[in-house]
Coordinates of C-alpha atoms and ligand atoms in Angstrom, one line a residue:
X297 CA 106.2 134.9 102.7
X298 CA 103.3 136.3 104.5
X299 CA 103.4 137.6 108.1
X300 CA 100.1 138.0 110.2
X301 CA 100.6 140.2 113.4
X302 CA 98.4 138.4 116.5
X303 CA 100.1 140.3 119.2
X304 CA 102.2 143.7 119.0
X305 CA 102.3 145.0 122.4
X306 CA 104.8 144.7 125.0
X307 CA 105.1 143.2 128.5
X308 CA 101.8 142.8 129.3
X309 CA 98.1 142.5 127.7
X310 CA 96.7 146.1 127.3
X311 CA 92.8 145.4 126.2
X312 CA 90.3 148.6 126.4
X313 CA 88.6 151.7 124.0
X314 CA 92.3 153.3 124.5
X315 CA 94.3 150.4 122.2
X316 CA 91.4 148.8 120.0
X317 CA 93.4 150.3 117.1
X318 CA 96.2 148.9 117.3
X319 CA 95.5 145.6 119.9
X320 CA 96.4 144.7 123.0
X321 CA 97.6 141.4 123.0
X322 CA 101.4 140.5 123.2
X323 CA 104.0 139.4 121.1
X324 CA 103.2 137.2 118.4
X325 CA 103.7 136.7 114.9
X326 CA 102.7 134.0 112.1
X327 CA 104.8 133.5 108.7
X328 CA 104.0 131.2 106.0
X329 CA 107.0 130.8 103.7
X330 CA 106.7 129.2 100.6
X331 CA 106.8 125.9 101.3
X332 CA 103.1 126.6 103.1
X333 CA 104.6 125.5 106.5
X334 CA 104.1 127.6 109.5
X335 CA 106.6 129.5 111.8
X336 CA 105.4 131.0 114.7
X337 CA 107.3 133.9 116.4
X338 CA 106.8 134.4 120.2
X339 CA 103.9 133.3 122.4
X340 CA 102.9 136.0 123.8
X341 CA 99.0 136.1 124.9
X342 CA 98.5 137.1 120.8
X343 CA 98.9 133.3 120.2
X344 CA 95.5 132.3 121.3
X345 CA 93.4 133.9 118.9
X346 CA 96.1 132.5 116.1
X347 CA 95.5 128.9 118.1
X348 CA 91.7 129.4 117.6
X349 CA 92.2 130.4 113.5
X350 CA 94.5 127.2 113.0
X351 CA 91.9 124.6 114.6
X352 CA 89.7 125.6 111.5
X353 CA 91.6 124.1 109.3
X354 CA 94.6 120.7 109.6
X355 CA 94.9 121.7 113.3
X356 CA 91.5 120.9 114.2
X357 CA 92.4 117.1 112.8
X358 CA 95.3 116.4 114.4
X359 CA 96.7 116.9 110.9
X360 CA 98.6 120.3 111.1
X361 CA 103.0 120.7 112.0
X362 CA 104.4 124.1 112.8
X363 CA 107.6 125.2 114.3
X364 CA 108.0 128.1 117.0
X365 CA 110.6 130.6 117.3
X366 CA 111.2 131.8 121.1
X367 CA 113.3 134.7 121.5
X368 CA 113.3 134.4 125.2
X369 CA 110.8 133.5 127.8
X370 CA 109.7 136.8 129.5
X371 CA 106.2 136.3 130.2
X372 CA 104.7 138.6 127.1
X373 CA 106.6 136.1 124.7
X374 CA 105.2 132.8 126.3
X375 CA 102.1 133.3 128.5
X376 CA 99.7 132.5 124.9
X377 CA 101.9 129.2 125.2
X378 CA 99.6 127.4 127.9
X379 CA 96.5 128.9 125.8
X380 CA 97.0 127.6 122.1
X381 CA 94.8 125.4 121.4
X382 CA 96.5 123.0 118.6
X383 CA 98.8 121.9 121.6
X384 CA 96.4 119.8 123.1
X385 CA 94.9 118.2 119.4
X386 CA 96.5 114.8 119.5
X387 CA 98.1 114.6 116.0
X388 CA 99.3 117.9 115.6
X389 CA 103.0 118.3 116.1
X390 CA 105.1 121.4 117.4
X391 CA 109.0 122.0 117.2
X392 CA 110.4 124.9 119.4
X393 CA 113.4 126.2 119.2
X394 CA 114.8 128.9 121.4
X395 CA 117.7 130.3 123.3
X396 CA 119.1 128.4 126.5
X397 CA 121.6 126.7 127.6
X398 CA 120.2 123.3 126.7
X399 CA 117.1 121.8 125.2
X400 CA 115.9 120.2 129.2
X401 CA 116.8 124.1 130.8
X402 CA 113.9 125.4 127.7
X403 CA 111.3 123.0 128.3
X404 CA 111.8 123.2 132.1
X405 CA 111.0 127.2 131.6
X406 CA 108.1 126.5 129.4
X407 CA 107.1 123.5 131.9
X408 CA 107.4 125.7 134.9
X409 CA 104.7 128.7 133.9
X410 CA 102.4 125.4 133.6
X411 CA 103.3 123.8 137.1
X412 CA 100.0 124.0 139.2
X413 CA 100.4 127.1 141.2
X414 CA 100.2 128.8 137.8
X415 CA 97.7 127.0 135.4
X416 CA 95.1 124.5 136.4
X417 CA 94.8 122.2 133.3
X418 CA 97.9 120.5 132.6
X419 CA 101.7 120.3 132.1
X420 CA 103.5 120.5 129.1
X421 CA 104.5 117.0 128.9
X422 CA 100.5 115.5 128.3
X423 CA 98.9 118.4 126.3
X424 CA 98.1 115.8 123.3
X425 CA 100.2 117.2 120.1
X426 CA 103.8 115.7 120.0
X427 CA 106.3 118.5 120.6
X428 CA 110.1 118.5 120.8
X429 CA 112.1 121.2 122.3
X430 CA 115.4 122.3 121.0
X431 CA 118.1 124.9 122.0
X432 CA 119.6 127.1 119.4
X433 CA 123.2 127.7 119.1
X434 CA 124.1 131.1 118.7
X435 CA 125.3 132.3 114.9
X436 CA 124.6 128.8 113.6
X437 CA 122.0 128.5 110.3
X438 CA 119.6 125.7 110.8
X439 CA 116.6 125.1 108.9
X440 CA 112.9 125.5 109.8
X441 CA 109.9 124.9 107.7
X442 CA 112.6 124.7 105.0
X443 CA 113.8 127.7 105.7
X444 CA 116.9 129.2 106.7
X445 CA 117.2 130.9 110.4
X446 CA 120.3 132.4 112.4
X447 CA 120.1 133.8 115.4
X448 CA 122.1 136.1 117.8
X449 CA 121.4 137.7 121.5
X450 CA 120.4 141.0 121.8
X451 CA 120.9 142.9 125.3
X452 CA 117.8 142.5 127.2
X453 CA 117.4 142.2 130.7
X454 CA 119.9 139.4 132.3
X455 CA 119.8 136.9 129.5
X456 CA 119.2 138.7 126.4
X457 CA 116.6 137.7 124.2
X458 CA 116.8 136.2 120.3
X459 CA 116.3 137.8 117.2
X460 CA 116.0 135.9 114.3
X461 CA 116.9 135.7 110.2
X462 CA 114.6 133.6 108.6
X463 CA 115.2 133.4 104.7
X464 CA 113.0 132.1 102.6
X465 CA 113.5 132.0 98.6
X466 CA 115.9 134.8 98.1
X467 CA 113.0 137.0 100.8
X468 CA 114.6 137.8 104.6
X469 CA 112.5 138.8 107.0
X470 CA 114.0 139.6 110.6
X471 CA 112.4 139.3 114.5
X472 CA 114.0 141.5 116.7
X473 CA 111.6 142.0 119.7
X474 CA 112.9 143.7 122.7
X475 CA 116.1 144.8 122.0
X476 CA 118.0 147.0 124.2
X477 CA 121.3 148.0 122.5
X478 CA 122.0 151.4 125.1
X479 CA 124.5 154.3 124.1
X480 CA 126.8 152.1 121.9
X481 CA 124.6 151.3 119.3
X482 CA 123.2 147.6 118.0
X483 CA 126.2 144.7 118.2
X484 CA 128.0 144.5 114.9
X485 CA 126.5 141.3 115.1
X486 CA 122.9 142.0 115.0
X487 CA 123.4 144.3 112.0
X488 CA 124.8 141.7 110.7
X489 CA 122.0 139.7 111.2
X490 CA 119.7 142.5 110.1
X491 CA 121.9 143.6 107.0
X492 CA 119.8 143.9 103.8
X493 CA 116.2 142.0 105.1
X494 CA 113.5 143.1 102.9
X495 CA 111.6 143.1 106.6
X496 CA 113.6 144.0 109.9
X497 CA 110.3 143.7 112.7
X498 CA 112.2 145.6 115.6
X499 CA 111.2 146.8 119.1
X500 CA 109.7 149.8 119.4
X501 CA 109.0 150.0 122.8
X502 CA 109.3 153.7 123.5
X503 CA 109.3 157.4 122.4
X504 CA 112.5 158.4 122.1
X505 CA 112.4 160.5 125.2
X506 CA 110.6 157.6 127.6
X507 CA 113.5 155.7 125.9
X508 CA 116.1 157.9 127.8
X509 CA 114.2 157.6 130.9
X510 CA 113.8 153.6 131.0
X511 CA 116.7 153.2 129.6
X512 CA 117.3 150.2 132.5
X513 CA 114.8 148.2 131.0
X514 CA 116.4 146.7 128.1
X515 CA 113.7 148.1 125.7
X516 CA 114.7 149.9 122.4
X517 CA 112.9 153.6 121.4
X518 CA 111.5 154.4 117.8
X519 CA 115.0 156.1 117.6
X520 CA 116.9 152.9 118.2
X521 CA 115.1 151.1 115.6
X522 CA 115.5 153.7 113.2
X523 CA 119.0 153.7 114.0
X524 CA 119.2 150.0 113.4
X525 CA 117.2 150.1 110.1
X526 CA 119.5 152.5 109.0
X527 CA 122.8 150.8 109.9
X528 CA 122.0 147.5 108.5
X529 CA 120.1 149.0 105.2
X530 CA 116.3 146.9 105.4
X531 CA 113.9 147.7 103.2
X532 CA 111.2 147.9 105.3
X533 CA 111.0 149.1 108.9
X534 CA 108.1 147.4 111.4
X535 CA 107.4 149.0 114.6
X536 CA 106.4 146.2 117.1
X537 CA 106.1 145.7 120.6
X538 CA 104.7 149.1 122.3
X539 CA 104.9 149.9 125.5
X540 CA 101.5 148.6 127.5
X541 CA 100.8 152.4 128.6
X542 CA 100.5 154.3 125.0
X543 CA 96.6 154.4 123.8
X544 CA 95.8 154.7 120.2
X545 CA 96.7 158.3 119.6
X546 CA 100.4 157.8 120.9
X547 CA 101.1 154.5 119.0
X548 CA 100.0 156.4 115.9
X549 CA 102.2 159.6 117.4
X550 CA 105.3 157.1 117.7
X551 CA 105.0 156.0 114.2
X552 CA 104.4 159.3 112.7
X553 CA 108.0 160.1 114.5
X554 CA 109.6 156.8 112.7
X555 CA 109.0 158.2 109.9
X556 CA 110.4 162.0 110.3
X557 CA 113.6 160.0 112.0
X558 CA 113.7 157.9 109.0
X559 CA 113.5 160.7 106.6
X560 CA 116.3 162.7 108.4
X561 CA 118.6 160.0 109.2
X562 CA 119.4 158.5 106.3
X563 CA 116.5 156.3 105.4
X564 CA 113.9 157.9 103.6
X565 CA 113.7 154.5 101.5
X566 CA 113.0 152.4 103.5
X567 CA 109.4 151.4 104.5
X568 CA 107.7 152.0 107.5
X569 CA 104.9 150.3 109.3
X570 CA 103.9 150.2 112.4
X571 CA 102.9 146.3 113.7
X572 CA 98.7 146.5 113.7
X573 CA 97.0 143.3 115.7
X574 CA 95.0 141.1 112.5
X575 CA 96.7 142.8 110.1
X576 CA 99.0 141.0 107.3
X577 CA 102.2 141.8 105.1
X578 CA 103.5 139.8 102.2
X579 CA 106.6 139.9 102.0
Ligands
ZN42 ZN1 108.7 141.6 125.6

């Protein structure tokens, strides 16, 4: 599988000299299993510039089929939604799945950020590519781009948001963008979820300290994900989805403190990398 980071940041677009590093855009991820399909994880406004790379190639003919993975609808993980381009190639198709209580309550969510008071162009339901809409049930394997996704709710805000196993030819890799598990630790079922993935991609919102002090804001720290690494024995570690307000020098701080957490916690095997905007990982 290879992963492509379009989008690491958190809650809202953070461009400028401070964060040219490590991006500014929000969440959004691309993976190509082996089967050369494409799964795309989250919309944040990090999907445009992936939108703009597909068109070169089927996309661009109306030729191209991917599926999206939502893991709620908070605006950083669906404003790139209205923005990708292969949506309005007649031709292309789109499957999203995500968490609600039925398929019509998701595509009235994605629908409503697109009613005319918000966008000017058009609604979901005449962008050109054919796309279906489907609500996942919690716990239950289904398969996407021939491979094979669970899901379960992680606190986060009022209705949670998704994180996702996607296993692909013996390879796991796990989503787990904002997550914000307080004092008792992640659910036994999300470490269940996470248990063993050669690639657990985690929130990372905060420093460990800011962490404590927003801890109303269903985000996890560095030392949350750490812990969760840990618990559920990954391989490798990704830092993703950092708070708008840390420049460069305090992204790089953050993961430099992953690591020392890692190493005197109990997991000084397993990987860590913290989530760069453009770059890859093969997985
Ligand atoms: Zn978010």
């Amino acid at each position: 599988m290879e992963l492509k980071f379009w989008g690491v940041r958190g809650s809202i677009p953070a461009p400028g000299p401070a964060t040219v590093r490590y991006g500014g855009n929000t969440a959004c991820v691309s993976l190509r299993p082996s089967s050369k399909g494409l799964i795309v994880l989250d919309c944040g406004t990090g999907a445009r510039n992936l939108g703009i790379t597909l068109m070169e190639g089927a996309f661009g003919k109306g030729a191209g089929e991917a599926s999206i993975l939502l893991s709620h609808a908070h605006w950083d993980h669906i404003q790139g939604f209205p923005f990708f381009v292969p949506l309005y190639q007649p031709g292309n198709k789109f499957h999203i799945f995500g968490g609600a209580k039925s398929s019509s309550m998701l595509e009235g969510i994605l629908e409503g950020q697109m009613a005319p008071q918000y966008f000017p162009v058009q609604t979901l339901k005449n962008m050109g590519a054919s796309i279906d809409i489907v609500a996942i049930a919690e716990g239950e394997p289904f398969e996407v781009e021939r491979c094979q996704v669970r899901a379960r709710t992680n606190p986060h805000g009022r209705a949670g948001a998704m994180a996702f196993r996607i296993e692909d030819a013996g390879r796991v890799v796990v989503y787990a963008s904002d997550a914000g598990y307080g004092a008792a630790g992640p659910p036994a079922a999300s470490l269940e979820l996470y248990r063993g993935a050669d690639v657990l991609i985690h929130d990372s919102t905060y420093t460990p300290e800011d962490g404590r002090r927003y801890a109303d804001r269903g985000y996890s720290s560095v030392e949350d994900a750490v812990g969760a690494a840990v618990a559920a024995g990954v391989k490798r570690l990704v830092l993703f989805h950092y708070d708008q307000d840390y420049n460069d020098t305090e992204v790089d701080a953050l993961c430099a403190r992953g690591r020392r957490l890692l190493d005197e916690r109990g997991g000084r095997d397993i990987e860590l990398v913290g989530a760069v905007e453009g770059s890859t990982l093969t997985v």
